GROMACS .gro file of C-alpha atoms in nm:
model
  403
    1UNK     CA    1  -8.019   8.144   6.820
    2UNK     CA    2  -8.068   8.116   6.442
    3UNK     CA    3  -7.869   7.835   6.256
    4UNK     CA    4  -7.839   8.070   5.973
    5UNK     CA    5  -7.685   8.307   6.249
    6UNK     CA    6  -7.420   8.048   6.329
    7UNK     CA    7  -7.352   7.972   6.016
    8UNK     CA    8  -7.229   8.281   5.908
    9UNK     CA    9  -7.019   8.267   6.203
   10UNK     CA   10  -6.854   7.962   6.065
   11UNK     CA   11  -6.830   8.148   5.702
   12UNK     CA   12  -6.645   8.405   5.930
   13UNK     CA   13  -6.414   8.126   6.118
   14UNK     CA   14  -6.319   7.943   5.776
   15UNK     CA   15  -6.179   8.255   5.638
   16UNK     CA   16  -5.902   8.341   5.927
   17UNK     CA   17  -5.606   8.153   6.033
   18UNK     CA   18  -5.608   8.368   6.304
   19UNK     CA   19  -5.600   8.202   6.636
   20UNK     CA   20  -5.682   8.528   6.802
   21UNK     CA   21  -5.916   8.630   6.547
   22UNK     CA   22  -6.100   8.264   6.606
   23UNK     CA   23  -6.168   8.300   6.948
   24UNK     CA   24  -6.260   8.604   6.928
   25UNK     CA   25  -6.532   8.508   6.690
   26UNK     CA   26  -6.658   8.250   6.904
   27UNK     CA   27  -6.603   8.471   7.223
   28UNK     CA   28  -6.886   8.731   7.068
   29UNK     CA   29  -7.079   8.428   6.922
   30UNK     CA   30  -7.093   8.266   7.237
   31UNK     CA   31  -7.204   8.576   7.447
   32UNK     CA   32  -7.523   8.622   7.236
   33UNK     CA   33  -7.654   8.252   7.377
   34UNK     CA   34  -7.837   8.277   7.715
   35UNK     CA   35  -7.977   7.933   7.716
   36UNK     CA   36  -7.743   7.637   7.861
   37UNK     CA   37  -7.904   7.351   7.617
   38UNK     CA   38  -7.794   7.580   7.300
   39UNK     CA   39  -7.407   7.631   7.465
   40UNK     CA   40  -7.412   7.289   7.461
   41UNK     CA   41  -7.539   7.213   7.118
   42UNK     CA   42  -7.310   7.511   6.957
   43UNK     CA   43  -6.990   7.358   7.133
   44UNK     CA   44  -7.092   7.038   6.969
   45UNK     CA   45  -7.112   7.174   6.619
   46UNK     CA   46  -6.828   7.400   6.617
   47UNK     CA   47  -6.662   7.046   6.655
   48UNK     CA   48  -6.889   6.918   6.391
   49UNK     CA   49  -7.031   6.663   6.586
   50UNK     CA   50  -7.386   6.596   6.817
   51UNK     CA   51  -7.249   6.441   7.117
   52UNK     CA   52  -6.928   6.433   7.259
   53UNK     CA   53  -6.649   6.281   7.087
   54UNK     CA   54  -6.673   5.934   7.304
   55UNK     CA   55  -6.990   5.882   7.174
   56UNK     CA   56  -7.042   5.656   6.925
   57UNK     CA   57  -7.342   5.865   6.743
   58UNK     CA   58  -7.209   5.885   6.381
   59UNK     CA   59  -7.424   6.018   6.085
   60UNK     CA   60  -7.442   5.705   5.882
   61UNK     CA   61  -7.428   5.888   5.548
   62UNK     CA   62  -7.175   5.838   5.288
   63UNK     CA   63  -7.121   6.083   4.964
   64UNK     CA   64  -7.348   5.885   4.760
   65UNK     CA   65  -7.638   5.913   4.987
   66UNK     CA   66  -7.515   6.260   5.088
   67UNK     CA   67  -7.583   6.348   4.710
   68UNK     CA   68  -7.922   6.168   4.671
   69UNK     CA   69  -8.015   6.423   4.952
   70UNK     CA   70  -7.882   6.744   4.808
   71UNK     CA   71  -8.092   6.638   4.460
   72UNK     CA   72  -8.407   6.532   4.601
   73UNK     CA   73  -8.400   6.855   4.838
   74UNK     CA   74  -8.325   7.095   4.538
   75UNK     CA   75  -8.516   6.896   4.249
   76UNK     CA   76  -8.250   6.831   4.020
   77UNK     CA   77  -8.063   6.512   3.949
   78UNK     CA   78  -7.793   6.304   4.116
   79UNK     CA   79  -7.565   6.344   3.795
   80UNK     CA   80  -7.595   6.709   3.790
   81UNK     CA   81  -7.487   6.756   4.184
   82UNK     CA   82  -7.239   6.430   4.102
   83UNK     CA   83  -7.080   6.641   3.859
   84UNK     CA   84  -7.069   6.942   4.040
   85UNK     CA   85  -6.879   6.746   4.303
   86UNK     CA   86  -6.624   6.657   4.050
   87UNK     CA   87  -6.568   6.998   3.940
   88UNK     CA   88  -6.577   7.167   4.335
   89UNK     CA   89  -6.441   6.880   4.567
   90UNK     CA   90  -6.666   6.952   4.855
   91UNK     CA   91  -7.024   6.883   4.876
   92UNK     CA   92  -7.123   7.167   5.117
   93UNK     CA   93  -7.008   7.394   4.823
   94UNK     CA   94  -7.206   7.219   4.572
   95UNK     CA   95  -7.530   7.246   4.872
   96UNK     CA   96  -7.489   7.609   4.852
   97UNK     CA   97  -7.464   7.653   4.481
   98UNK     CA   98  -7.751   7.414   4.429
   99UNK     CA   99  -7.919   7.610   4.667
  100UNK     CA  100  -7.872   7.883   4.504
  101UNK     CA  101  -7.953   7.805   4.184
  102UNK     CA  102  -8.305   7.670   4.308
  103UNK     CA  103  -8.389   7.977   4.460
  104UNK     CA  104  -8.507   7.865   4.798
  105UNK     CA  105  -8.672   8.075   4.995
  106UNK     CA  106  -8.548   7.908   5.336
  107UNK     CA  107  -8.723   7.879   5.660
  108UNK     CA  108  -8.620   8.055   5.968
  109UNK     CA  109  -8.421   7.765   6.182
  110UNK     CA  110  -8.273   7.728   6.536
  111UNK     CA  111  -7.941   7.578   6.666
  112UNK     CA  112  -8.154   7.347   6.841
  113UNK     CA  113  -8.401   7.245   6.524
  114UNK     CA  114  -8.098   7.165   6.315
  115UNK     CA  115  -7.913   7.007   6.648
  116UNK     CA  116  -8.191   6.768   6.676
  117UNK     CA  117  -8.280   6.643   6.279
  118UNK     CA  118  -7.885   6.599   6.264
  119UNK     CA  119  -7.929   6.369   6.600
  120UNK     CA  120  -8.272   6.213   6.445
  121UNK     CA  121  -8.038   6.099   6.160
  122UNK     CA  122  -7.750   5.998   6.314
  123UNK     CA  123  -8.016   5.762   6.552
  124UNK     CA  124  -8.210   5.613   6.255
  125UNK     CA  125  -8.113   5.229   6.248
  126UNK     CA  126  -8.295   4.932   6.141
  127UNK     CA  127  -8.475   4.811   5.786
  128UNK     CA  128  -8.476   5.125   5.520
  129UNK     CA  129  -8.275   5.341   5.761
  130UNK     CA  130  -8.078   5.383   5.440
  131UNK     CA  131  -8.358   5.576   5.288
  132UNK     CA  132  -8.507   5.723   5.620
  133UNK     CA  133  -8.160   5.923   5.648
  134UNK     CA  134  -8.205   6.050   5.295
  135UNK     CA  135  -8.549   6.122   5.348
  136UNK     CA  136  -8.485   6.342   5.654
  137UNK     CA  137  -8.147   6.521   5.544
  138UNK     CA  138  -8.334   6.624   5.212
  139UNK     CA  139  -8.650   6.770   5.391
  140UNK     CA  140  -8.343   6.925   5.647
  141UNK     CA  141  -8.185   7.090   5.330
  142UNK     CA  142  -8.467   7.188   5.141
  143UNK     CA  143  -8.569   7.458   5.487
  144UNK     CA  144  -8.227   7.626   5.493
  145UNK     CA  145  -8.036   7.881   5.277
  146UNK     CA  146  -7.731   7.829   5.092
  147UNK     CA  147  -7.498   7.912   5.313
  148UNK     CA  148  -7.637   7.717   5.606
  149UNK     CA  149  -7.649   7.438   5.395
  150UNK     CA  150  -7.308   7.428   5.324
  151UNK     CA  151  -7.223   7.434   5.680
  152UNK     CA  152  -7.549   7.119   5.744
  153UNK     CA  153  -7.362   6.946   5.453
  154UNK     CA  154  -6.989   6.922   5.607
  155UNK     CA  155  -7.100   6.886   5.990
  156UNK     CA  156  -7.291   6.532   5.867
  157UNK     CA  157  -6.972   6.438   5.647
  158UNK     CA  158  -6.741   6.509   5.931
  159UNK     CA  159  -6.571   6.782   5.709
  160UNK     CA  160  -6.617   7.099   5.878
  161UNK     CA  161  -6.283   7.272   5.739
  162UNK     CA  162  -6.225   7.543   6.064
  163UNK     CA  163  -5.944   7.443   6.224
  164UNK     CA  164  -6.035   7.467   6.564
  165UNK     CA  165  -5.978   7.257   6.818
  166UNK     CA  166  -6.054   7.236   7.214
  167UNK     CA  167  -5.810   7.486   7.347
  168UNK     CA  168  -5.954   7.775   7.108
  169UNK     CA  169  -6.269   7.714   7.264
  170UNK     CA  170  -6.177   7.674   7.581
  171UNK     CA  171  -6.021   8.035   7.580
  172UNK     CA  172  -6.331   8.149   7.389
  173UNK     CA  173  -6.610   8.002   7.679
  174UNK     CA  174  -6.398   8.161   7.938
  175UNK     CA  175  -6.353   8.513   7.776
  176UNK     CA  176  -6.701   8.517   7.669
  177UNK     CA  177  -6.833   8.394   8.081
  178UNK     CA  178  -6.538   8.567   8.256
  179UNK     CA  179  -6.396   8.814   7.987
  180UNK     CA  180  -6.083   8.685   8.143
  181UNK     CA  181  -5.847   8.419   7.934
  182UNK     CA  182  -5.674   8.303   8.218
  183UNK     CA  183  -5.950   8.162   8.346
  184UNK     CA  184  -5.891   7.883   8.048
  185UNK     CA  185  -5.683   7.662   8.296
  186UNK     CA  186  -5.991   7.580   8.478
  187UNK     CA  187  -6.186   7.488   8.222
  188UNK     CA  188  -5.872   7.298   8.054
  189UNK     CA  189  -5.836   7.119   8.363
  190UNK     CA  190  -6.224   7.016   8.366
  191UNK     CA  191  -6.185   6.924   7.989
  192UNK     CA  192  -5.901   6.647   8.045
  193UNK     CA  193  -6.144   6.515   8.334
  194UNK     CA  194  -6.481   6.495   8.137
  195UNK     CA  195  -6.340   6.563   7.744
  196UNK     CA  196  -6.646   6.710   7.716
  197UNK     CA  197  -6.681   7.049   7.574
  198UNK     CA  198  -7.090   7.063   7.577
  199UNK     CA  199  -7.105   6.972   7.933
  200UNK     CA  200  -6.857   7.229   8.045
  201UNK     CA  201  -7.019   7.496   7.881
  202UNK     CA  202  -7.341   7.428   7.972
  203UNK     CA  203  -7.216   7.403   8.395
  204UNK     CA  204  -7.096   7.732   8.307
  205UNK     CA  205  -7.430   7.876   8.162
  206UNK     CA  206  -7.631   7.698   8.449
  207UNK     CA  207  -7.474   7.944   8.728
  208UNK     CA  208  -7.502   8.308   8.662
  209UNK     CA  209  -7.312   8.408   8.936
  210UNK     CA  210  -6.956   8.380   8.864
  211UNK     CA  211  -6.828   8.247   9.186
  212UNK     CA  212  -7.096   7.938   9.103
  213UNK     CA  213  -6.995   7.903   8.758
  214UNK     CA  214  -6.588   7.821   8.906
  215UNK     CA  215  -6.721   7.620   9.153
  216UNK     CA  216  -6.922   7.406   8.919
  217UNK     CA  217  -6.675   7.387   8.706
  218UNK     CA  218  -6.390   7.295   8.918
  219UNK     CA  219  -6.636   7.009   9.089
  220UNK     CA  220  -6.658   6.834   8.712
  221UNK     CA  221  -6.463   6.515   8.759
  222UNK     CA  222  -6.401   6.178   8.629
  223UNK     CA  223  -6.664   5.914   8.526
  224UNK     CA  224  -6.662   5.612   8.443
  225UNK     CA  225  -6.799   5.523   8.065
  226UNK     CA  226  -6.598   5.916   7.987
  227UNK     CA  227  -6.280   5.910   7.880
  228UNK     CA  228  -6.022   6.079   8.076
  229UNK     CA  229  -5.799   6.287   7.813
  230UNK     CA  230  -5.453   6.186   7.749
  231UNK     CA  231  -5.163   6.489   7.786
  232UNK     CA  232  -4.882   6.477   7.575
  233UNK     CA  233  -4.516   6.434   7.832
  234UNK     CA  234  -4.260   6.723   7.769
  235UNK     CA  235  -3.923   6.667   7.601
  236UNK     CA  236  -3.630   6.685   7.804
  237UNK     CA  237  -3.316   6.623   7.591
  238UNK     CA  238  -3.114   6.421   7.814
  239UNK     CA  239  -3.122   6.227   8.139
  240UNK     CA  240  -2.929   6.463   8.324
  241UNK     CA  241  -3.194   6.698   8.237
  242UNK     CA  242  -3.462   6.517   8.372
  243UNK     CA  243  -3.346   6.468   8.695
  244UNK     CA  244  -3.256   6.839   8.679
  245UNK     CA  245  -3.574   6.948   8.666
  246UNK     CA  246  -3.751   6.648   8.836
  247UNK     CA  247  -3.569   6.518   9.066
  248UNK     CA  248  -3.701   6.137   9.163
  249UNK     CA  249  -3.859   5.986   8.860
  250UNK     CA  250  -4.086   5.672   8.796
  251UNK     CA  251  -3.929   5.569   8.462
  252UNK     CA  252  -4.106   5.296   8.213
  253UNK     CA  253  -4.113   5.118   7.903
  254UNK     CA  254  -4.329   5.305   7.590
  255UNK     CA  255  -4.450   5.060   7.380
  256UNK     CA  256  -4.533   5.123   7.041
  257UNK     CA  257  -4.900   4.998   7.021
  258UNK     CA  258  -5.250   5.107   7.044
  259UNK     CA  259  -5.375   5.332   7.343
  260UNK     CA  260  -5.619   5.132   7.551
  261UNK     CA  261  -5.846   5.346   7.826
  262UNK     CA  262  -5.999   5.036   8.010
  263UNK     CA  263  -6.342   5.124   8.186
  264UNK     CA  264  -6.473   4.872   8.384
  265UNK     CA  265  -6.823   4.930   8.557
  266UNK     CA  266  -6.956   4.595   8.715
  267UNK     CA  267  -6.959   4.374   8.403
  268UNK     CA  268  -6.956   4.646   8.169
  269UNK     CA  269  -6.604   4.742   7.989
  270UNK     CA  270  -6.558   5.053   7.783
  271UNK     CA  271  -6.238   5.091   7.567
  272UNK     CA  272  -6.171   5.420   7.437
  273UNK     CA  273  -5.843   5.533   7.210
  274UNK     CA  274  -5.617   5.838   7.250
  275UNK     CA  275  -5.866   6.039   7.041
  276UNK     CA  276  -6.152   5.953   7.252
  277UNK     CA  277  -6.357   5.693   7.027
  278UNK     CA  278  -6.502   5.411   7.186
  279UNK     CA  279  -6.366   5.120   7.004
  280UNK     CA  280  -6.457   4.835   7.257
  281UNK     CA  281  -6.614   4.604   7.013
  282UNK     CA  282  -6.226   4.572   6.843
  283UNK     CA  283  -6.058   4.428   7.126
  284UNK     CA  284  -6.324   4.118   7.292
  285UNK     CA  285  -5.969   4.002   7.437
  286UNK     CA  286  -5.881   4.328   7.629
  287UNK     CA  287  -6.273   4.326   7.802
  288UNK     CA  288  -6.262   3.953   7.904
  289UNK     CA  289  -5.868   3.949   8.029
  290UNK     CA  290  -6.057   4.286   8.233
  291UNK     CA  291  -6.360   4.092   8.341
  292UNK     CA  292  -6.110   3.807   8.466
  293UNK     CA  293  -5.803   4.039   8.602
  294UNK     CA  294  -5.940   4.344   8.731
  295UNK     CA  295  -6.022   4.331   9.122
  296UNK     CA  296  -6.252   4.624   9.128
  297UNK     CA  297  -6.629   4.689   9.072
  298UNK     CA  298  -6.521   5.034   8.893
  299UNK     CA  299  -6.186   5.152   8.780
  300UNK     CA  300  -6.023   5.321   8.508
  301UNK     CA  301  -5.661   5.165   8.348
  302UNK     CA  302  -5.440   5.352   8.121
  303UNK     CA  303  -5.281   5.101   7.871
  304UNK     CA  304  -5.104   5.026   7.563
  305UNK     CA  305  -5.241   4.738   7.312
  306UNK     CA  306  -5.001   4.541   7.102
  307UNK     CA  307  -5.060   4.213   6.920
  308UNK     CA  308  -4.866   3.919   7.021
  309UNK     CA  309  -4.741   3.583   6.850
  310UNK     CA  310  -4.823   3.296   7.081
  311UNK     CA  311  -4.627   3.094   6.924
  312UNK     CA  312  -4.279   3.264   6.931
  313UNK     CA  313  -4.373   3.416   7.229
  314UNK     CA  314  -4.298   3.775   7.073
  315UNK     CA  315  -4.485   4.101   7.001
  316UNK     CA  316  -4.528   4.194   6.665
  317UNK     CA  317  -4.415   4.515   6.470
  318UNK     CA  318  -4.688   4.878   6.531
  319UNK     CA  319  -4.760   4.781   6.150
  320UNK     CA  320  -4.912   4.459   6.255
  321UNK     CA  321  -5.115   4.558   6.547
  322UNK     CA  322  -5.290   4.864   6.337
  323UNK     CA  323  -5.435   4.574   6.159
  324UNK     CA  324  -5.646   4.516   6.468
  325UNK     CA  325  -5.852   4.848   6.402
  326UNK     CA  326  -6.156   4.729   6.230
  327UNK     CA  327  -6.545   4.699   6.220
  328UNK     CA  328  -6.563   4.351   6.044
  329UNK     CA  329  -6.390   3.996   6.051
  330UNK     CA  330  -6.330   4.107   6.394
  331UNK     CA  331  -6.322   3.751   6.573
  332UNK     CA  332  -6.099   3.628   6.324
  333UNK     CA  333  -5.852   3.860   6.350
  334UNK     CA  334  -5.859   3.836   6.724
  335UNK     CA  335  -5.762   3.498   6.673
  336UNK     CA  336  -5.501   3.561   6.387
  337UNK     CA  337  -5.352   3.853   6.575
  338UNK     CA  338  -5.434   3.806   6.954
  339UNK     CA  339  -5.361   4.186   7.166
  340UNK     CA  340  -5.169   4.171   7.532
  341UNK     CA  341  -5.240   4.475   7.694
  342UNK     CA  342  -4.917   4.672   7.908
  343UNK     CA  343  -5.141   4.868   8.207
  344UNK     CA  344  -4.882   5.156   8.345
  345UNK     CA  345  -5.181   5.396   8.504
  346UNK     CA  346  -5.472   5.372   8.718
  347UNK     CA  347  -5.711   5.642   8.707
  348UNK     CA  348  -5.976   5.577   8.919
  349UNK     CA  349  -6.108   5.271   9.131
  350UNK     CA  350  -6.436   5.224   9.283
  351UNK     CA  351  -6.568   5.570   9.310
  352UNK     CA  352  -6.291   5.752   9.421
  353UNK     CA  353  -6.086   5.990   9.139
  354UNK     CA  354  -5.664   5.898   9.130
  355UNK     CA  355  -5.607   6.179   8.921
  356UNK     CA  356  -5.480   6.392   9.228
  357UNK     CA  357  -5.297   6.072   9.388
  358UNK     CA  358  -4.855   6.049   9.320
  359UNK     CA  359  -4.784   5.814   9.043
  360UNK     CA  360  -4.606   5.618   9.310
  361UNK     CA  361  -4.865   5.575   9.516
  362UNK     CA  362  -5.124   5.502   9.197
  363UNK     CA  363  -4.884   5.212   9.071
  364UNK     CA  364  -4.920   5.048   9.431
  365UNK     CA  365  -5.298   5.113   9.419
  366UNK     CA  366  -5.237   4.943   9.032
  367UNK     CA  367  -5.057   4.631   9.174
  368UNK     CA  368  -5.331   4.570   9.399
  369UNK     CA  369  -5.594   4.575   9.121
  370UNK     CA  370  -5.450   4.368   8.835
  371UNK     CA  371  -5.445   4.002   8.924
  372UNK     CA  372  -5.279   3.756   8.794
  373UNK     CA  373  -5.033   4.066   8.668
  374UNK     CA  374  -4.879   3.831   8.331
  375UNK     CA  375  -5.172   3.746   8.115
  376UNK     CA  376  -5.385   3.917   7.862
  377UNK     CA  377  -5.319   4.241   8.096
  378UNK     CA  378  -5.031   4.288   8.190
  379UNK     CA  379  -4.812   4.543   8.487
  380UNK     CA  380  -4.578   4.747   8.281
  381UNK     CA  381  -4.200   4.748   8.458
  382UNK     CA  382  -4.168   5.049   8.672
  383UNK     CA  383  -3.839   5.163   8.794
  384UNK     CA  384  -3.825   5.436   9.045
  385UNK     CA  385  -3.481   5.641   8.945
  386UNK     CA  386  -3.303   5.911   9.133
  387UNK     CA  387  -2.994   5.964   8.928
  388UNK     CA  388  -2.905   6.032   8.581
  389UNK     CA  389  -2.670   5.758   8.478
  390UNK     CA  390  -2.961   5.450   8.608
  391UNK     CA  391  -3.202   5.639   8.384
  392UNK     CA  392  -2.926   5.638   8.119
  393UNK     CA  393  -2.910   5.281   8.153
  394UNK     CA  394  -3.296   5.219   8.167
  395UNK     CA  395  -3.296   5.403   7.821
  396UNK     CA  396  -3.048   5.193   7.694
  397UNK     CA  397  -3.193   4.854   7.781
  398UNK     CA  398  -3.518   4.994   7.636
  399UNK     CA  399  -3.314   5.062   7.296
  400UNK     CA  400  -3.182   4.751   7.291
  401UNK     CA  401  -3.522   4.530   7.311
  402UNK     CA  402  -3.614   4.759   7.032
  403UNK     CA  403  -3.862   4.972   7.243
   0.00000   0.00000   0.00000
């Protein structure tokens, strides 16, 4: 497939707010692509990305270097594209019209050529990788036309303006394999496994037959080092209503903090946050209290981060704990603003997926695991409820310790 090919596709996608009308674009866009490598790469860049979200493979280009690029590719100066920033707001538009304006007679591309000189970037580290990135998005820019640079331009910014997110594709790769959007459970159900759009599609485009492609599919499962992805719980307006429609209930605390996905492999720990990022090298308190805690070669623990005063023995305001989220002074702030970590989930423990397991049954498996229970992890309460007016008083107590 041509990049130029995809994107006017994503011309086509930025210029409906359509739902239907989006994945029905990507449907027909993604039934032209026989190949199971370019699935994969197209699902990546329709999220403007070159690797799954829980990768940590970022372009490493800010505006200023983004805008060397655009004037050494097009031969004009870093003023002139500066002030055509000022005047348009979005680089990929000033790429196009400085495109334009040079009159470049662009070179026939593929998905995958453009795939992999975004990846070469995003993988250039060490002395003058500054310039190296420059260097390489420039000669990138200078082979395209103006509306695929646009399009180059916003996927390495992170700024790829379409609106769409997982579900919309999700109904598009099973319309476009099946022609059938019902089939989108299956897929959903793979995606909050592996979060993984890319490697869904491409199991899909690796079986012909359809019967396969289901099978494969539904066989996906959980890994350690992947996150698992979080689901949002359903509102239910009162206790009564709960136990309505539930029955018996495992009620617990929600603490206002930041979502830790604990991945322990051996003596490796992985931390991932609701929206997937690995962000492991924030918390060194979270992987050692794992290391230490943790009675498993393998297991995956849902949990929820807040910082705590050791002091006065209390934990300190959501405000206070963001403050944690950082790439320098790290260390320091551990020690300024030290994170206990409530566990309420297991997910997975030496090879064998929980996903499928009661809660009930998980929270014994949970118990088992965490040991001692009360230090830098810690067992969130669990109270197993069966009538409206305990859950009433549950939510209550909760109130009350300002939960």
């Amino acid at each position: 497939m041509e990049f130029a090919s995809l994107a006017r596709t994503f011309e086509e996608l930025e210029g409906t707010s359509s739902r239907l009308t989006l994945i029905e674009l990507l449907t027909q866009m993604f039934r032209t692509i026989e190949r199971p490598e370019e699935i994969e790469q197209v699902c990546y860049l329709v999220q403007g990305r070159v690797a799954p979200f829980f990768e940590a493979l970022e372009m490493g280009m800010a505006e200023k270097s983004v805008t060397r690029s655009i004037a050494l590719a097009y031969y004009v100066t870093p003023e002139y594209v500066a002030a055509l920033y000022t005047s348009l707001g979005d680089l990929g538009l000033v790429a196009g019209q400085v495109n334009r304006e040079a009159g470049i007679v662009s070179t026939v591309l593929s998905v995958e050529e453009i795939f992999q000189g975004l990846k070469a970037i995003a993988q250039t580290a060490g002395k003058g990788a500054v310039e190296q990135r420059i260097a390489r998005f420039s000669d990138l820019l200078r082979r395209v036309d103006s509306v695929s640079a646009k399009y180059v331009v916003r996927i390495l910014l992170g700024n790829l303006r379409m609106g769409i997110g997982y579900a919309t594709v999700l109904d598009a790769l099973a319309k476009a394999r099946w022609n059938d959007a019902k089939k989108r459970k299956l897929l959903e159900g793979a995606y909050h496994k592996t979060s993984d759009l890319g490697r869904i599609a491409r199991t899909l485009w690796e079986h012909p037959r359809d019967e396969e492609a289901q099978r494969a599919v539904a066989a996906l499962d959980v890994q350690i080092g992947k996150p698992v992805h979080s689901q949002l719980a359903e509102r239910l307006p009162s206790a009564e209503a709960i136990i309505a429609k539930m029955g018996t209930v495992v009620a617990q605390y929600k603490y206002d903090g930041l979502r830790a996905q604990i991945h322990k492999h051996g003596k490796r720990v992985t931390i991932f946050s609701r929206n997937l990022e690995d962000q492991s090298h924030m918390f060194p308190e979270l992987i050692a209290g794992t290391l230490s805690q943790v009675r498993a070669e393998s297991a995956i623990l849902d949990a929820e981060a807040l910082a705590y005063n050791a002091t006065s023995e209390e934990f300190l305001p959501f405000q206070e704990t963001t403050r944690r989220r950082r790439k320098h002074g790290i260390e320091a702030m551990a020690e300024q603003l030290p994170l206990k970590a409530f566990v309420f989930d297991i997910l997975y423990k030496d090879g064998t997926s929980l996903l499928d397991t009661p809660l009930e049954q998980r929270l014994k498996i949970l118990e088992e695991t965490l040991h001692p229970a009360d230090e830098t992890l810690m067992l969130t309460e669990s109270h197993t409820v069966r009538d409206a007016h305990t859950l009433s008083l549950l939510f209550d107590a909760a109130i009350s310790k300002g939960l």
